[in-house]
XYZ file of C-alpha atoms in Angstrom:
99
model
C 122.777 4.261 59.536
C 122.548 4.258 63.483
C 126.319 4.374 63.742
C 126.953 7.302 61.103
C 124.715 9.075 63.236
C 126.064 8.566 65.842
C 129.574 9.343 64.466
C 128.036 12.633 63.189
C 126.302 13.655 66.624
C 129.724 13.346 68.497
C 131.707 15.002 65.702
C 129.457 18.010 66.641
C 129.716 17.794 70.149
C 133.532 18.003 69.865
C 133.289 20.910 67.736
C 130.724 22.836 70.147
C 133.231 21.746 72.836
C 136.193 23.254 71.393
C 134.123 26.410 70.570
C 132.842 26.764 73.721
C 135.287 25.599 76.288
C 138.824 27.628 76.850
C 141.770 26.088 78.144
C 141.281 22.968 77.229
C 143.308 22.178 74.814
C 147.121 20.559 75.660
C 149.456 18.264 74.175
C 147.695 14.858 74.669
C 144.454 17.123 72.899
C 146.619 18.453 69.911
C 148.080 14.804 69.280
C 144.486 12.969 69.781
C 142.787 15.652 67.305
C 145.395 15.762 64.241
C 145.162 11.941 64.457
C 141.338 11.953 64.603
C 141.512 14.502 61.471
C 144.130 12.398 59.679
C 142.074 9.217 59.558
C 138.902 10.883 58.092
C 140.357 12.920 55.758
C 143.723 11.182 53.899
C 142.070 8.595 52.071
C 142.802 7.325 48.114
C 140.889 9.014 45.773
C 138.110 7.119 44.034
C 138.517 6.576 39.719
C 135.347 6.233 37.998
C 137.228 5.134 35.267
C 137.190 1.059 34.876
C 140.009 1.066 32.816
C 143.310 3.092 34.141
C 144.517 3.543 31.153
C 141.457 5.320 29.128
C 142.037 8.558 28.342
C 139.668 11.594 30.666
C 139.289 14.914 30.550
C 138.783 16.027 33.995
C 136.523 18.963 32.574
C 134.267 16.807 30.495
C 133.632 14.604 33.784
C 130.995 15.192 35.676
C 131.022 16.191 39.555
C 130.366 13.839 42.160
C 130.027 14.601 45.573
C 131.801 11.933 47.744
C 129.085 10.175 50.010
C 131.163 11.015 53.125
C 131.088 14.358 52.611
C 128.431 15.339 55.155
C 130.898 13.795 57.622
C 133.815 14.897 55.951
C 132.349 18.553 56.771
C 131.851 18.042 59.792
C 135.417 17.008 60.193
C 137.030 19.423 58.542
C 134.814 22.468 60.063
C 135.841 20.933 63.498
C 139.772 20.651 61.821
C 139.477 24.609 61.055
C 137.766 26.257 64.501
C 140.625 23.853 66.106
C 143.562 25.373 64.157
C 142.489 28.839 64.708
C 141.500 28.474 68.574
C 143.489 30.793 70.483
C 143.916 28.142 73.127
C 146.181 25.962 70.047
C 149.811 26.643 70.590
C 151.145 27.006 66.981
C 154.504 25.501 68.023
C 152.699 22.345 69.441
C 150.103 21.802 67.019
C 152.836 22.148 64.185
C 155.257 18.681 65.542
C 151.562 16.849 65.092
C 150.709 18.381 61.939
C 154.199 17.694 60.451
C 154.480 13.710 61.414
């Protein structure tokens, strides 16, 4: 529990960095970041289903709310104020994003 909060309390430091600080963001930043985003986000999804080949209606299942999420927010707010930072250079950010 210490260590998820911990996670979480620098997650949100980087994104009140980004929001608050200009010029900071260059190549070594745009690499570092879409890697950062990458491993928290692209994971396998999760069956509920014990046996793969039972038949399920994805309407009649219920929701479930993955139990990262709260990080997984956090992660992909931080992902979006990056993206649309002026200080991004589209051309840069896109031979990351692309890999």
């Amino acid at each position: 529990a210490r260590e998820k909060e911990a996670k979480r309390q620098t997650l949100l430091e980087i994104v009140e960095y980004v929001n608050n600080t200009r010029n900071c963001v260059n190549e070594t930043l745009v690499a570092a970041v879409v890697s950062m985003v990458g491993a928290n986000i692209f994971r396998a999804v999760q069956t509920r289903n014990k046996d793969p080949l039972a038949f399920s209606d994805p309407e009649d299942d219920e929701p479930s709310l993955e139990r990262a999420w709260p990080h997984l927010q956090i992660v992909y707010e931080f992902f979006l104020r990056f993206v649309v930072s002026n200080d991004v250079d589209p051309k840069i950010a896109k031979r990351f994003v692309d890999q």
